[in-house]
Short mmCIF file of N, CA and C and ligand atoms in Angstrom, two decimals:
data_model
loop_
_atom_site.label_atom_id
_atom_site.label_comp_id
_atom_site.label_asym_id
_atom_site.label_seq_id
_atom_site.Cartn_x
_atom_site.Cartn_y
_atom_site.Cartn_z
N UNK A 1 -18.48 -1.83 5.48
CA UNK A 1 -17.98 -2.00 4.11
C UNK A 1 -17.30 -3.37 3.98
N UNK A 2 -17.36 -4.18 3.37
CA UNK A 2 -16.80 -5.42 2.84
C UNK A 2 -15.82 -5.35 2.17
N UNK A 3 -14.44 -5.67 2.10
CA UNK A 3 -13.34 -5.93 1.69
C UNK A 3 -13.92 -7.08 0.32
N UNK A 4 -13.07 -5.87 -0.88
CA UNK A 4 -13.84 -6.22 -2.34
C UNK A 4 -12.53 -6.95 -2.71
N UNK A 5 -11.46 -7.26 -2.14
CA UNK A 5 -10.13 -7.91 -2.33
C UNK A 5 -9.56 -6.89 -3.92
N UNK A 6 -9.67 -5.59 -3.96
CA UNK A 6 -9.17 -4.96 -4.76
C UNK A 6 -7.55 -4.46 -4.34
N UNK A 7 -6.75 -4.85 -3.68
CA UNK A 7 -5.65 -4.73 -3.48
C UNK A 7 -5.03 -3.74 -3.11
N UNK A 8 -5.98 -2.61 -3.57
CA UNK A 8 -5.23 -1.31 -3.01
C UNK A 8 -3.89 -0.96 -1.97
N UNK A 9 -4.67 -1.57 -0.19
CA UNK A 9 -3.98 -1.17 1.10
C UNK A 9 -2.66 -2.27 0.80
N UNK A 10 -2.12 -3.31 -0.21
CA UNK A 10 -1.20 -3.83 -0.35
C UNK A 10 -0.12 -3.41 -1.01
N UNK A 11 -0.76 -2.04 -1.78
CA UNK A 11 0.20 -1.34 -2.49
C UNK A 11 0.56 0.06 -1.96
N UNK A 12 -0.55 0.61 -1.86
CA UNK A 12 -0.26 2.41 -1.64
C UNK A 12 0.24 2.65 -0.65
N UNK A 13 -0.15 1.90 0.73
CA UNK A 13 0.22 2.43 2.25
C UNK A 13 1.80 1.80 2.75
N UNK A 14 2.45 2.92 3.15
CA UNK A 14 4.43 2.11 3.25
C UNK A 14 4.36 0.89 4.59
N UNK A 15 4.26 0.04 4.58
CA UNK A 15 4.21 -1.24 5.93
C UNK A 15 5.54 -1.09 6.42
N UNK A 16 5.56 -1.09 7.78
CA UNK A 16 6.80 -1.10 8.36
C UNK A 16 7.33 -2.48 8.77
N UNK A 17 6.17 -3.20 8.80
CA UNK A 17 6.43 -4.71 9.44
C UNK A 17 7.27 -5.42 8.14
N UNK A 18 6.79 -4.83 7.14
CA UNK A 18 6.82 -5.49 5.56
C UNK A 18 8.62 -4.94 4.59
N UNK A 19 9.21 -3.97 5.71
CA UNK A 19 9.79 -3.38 4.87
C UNK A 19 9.54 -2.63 3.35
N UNK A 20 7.84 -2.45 3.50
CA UNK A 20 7.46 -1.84 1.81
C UNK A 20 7.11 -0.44 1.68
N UNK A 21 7.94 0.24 1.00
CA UNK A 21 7.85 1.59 0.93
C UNK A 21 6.10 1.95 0.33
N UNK A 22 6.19 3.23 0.49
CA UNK A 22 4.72 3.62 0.01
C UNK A 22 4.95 3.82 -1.24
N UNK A 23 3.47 3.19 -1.52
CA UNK A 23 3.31 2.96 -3.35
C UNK A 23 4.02 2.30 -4.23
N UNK A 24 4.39 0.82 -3.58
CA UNK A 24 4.94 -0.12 -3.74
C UNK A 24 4.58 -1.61 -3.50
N UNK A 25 4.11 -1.98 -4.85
CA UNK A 25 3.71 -3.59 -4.33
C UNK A 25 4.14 -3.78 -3.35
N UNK A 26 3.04 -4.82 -2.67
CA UNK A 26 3.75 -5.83 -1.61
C UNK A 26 4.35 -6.91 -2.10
N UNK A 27 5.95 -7.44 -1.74
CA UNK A 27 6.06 -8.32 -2.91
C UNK A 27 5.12 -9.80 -2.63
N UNK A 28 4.66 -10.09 -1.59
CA UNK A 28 3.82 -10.96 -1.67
C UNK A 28 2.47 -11.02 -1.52
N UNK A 29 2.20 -9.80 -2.89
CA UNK A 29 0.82 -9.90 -3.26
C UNK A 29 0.42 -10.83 -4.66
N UNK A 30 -0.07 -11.09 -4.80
CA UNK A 30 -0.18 -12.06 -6.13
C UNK A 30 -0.91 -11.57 -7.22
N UNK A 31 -0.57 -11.87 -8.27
CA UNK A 31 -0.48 -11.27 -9.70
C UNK A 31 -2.70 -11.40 -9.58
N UNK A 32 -3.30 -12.03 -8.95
CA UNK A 32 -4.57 -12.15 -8.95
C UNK A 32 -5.22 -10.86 -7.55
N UNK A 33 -3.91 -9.98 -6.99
CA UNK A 33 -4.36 -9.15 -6.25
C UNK A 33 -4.73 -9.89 -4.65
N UNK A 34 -4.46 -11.14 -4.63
CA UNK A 34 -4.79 -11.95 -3.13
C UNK A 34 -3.37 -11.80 -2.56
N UNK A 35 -3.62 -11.79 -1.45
CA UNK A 35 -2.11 -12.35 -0.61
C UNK A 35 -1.90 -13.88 -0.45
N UNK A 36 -0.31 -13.60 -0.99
CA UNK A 36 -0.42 -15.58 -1.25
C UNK A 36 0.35 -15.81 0.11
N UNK A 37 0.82 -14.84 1.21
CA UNK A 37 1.08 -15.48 2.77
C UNK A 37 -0.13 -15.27 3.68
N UNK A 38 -0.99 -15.39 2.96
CA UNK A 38 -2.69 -15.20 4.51
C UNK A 38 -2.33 -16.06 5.41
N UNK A 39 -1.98 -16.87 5.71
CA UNK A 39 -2.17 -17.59 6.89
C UNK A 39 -0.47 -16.98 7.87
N UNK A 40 0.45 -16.53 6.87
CA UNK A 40 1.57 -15.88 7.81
C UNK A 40 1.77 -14.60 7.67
N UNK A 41 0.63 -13.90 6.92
CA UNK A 41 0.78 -12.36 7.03
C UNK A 41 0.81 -11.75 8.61
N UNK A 42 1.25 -10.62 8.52
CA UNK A 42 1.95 -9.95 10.02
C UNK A 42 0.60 -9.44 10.25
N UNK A 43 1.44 -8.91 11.65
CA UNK A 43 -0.46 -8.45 12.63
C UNK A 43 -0.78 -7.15 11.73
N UNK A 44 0.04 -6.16 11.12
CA UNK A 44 -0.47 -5.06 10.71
C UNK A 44 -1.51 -5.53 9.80
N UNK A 45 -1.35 -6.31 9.15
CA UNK A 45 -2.52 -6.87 7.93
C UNK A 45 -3.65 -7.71 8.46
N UNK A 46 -3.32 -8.45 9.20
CA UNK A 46 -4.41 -9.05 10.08
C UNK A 46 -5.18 -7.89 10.47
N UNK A 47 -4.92 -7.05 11.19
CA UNK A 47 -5.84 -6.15 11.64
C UNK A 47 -6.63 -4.98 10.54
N UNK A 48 -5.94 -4.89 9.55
CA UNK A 48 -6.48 -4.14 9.02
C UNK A 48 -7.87 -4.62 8.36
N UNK A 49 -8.88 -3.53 8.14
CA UNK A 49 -10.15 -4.04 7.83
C UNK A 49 -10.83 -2.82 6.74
N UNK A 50 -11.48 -3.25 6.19
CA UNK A 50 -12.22 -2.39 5.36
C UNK A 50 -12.94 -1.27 5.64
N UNK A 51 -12.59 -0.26 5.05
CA UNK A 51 -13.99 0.79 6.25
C UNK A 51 -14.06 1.87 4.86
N UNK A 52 -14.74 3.37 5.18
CA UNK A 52 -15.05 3.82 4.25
C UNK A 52 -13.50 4.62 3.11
N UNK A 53 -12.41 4.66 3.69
CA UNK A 53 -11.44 4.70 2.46
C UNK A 53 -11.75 3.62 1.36
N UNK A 54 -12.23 2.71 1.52
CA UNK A 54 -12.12 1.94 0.39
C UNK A 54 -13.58 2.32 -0.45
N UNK A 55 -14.14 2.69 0.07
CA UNK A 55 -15.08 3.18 -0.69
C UNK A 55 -14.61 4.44 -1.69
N UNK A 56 -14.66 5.03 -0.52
CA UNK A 56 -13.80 6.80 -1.68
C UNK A 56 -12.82 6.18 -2.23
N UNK A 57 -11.74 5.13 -2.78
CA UNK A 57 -10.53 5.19 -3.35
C UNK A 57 -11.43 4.31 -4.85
N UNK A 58 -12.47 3.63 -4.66
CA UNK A 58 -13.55 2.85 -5.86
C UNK A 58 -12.35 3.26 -7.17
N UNK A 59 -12.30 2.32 -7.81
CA UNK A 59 -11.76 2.56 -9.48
C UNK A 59 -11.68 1.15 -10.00
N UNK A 60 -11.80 1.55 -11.45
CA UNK A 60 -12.02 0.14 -12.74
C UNK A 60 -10.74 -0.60 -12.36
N UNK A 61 -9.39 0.33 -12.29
CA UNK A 61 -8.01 -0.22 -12.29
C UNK A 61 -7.20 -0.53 -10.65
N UNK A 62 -6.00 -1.06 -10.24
CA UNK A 62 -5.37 -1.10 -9.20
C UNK A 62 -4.93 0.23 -9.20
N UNK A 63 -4.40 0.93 -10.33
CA UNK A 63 -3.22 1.81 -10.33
C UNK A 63 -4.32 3.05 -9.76
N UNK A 64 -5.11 3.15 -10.65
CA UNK A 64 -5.98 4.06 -10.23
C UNK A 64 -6.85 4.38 -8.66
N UNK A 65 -6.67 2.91 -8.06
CA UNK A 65 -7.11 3.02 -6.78
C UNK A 65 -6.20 3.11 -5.71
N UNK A 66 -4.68 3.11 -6.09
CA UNK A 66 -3.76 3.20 -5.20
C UNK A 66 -3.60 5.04 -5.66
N UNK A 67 -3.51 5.43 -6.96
CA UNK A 67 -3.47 6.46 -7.25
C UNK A 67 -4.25 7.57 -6.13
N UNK A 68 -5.85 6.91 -6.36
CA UNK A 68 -6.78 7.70 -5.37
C UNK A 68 -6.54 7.75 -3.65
N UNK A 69 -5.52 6.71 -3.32
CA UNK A 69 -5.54 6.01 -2.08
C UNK A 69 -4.63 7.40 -1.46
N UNK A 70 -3.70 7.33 -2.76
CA UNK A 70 -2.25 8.57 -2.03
C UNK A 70 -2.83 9.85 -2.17
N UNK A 71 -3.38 10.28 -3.28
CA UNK A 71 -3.94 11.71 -3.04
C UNK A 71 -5.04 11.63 -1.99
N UNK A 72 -5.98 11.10 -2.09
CA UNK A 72 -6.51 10.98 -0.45
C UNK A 72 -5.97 11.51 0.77
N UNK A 73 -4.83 10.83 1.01
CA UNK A 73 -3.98 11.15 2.33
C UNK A 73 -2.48 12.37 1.71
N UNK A 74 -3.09 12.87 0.69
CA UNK A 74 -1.97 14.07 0.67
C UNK A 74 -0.35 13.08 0.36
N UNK A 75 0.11 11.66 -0.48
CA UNK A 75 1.20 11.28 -0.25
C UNK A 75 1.56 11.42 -1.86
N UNK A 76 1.01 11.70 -2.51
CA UNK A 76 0.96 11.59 -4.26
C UNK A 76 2.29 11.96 -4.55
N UNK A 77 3.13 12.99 -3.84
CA UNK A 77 4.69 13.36 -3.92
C UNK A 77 5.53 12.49 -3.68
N UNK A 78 5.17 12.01 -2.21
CA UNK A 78 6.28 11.51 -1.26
C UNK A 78 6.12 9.61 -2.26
N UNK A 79 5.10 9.55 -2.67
CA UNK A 79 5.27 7.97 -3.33
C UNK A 79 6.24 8.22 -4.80
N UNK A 80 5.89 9.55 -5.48
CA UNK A 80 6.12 9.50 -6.42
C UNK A 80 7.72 10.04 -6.34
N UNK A 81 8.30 10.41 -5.24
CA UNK A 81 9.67 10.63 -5.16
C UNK A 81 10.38 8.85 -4.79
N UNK A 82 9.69 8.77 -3.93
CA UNK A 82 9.84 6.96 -4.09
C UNK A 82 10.00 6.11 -4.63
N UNK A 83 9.46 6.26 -5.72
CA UNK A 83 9.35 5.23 -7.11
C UNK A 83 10.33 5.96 -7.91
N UNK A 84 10.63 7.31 -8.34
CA UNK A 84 11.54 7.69 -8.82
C UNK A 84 13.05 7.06 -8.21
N UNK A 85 13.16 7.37 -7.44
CA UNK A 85 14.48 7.03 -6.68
C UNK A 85 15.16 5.71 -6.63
N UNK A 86 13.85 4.63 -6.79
CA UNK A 86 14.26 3.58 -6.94
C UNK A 86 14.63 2.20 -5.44
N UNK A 87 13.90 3.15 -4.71
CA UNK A 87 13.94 2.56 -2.82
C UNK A 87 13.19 1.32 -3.36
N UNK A 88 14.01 0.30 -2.82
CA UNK A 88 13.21 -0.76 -2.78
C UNK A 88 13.05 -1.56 -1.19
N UNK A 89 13.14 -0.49 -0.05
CA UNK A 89 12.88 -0.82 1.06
C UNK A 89 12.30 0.20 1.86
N UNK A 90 11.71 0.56 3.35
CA UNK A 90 11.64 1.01 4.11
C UNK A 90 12.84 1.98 4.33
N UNK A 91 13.98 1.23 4.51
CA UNK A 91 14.96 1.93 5.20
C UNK A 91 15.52 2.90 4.20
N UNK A 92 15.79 2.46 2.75
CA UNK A 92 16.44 3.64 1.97
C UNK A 92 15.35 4.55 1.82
N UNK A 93 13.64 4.41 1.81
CA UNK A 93 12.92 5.51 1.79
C UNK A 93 12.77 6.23 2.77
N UNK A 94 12.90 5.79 4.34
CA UNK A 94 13.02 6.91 5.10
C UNK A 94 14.38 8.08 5.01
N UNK A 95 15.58 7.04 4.59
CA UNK A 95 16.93 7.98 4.38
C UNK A 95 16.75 8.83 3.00
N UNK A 96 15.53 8.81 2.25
CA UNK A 96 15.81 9.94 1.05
C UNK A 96 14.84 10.89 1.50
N UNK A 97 13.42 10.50 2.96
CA UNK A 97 13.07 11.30 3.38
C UNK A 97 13.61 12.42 4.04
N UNK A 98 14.66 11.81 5.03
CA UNK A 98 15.50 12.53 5.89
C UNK A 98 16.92 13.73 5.29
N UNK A 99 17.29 13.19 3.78
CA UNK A 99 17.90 14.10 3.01
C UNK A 99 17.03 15.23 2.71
N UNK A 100 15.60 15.56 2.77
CA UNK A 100 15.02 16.42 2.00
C UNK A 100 15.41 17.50 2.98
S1 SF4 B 201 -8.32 -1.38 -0.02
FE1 SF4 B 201 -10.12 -2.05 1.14
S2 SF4 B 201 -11.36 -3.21 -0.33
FE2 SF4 B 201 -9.30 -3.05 -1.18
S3 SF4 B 201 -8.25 -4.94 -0.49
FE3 SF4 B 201 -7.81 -3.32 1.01
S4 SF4 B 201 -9.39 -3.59 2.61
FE4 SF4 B 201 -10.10 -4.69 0.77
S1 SF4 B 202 1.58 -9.51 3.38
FE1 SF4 B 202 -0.28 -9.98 2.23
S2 SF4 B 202 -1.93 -8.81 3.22
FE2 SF4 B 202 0.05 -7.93 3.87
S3 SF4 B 202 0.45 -6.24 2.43
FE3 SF4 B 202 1.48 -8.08 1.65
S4 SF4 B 202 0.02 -9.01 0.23
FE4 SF4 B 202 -1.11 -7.56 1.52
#
């Protein structure tokens, strides 16, 4: 599968290297959906590669393909308690995990 630069894995999946909670821009993704640090992005992104999730997550919109990305993997709650709450890191989203 070829990486369609639809942005998805920059938003939906929580990066630990990145401090970015799940279902949360990366903040250095760019308003055109590219990463504007490619040449100093971390190894988690370097390595990552296209395979058939990106196929099954396919949609017209971002929202809709990060949408498909979390119900996919069963996270459609845990993002959407996330974004409610207002975590704008790793660390306060694992501590509102650990309150549940
Ligand atoms: S989700 Fe897949 S197709 Fe979209 S940017 Fe990431 S690797 Fe590329
Ligand atoms: S650093 Fe770049 S490649 Fe990595 S998640 Fe952020 S925008 Fe995507």
């Amino acid at each position: 599968m070829e990486c369609t630069c639809c942005g998805a894995c920059c938003v939906a999946p929580d990066i630990a290297a990145l401090d970015k909670p799940l279902g949360l821009r990366c903040p250095h993704l760019g308003a055109d959906n590219l990463c504007t640090v490619y040449e100093r992005r971390p190894q988690v992104c370097r390595d990552y590669a296209a395979d058939e999730v990106c196929r099954r997550i396919e949609a017209p919109t971002l929202e809709e393909r990060v949408n498909n990305y979390l119900a996919l993997f069963q996270l459609t709650a845990e993002a959407e308690a996330v974004r409610e709450s207002g975590c704008a890191s790793m660390r306060m989203a694992r501590a509102l995990r650990e309150r549940k």
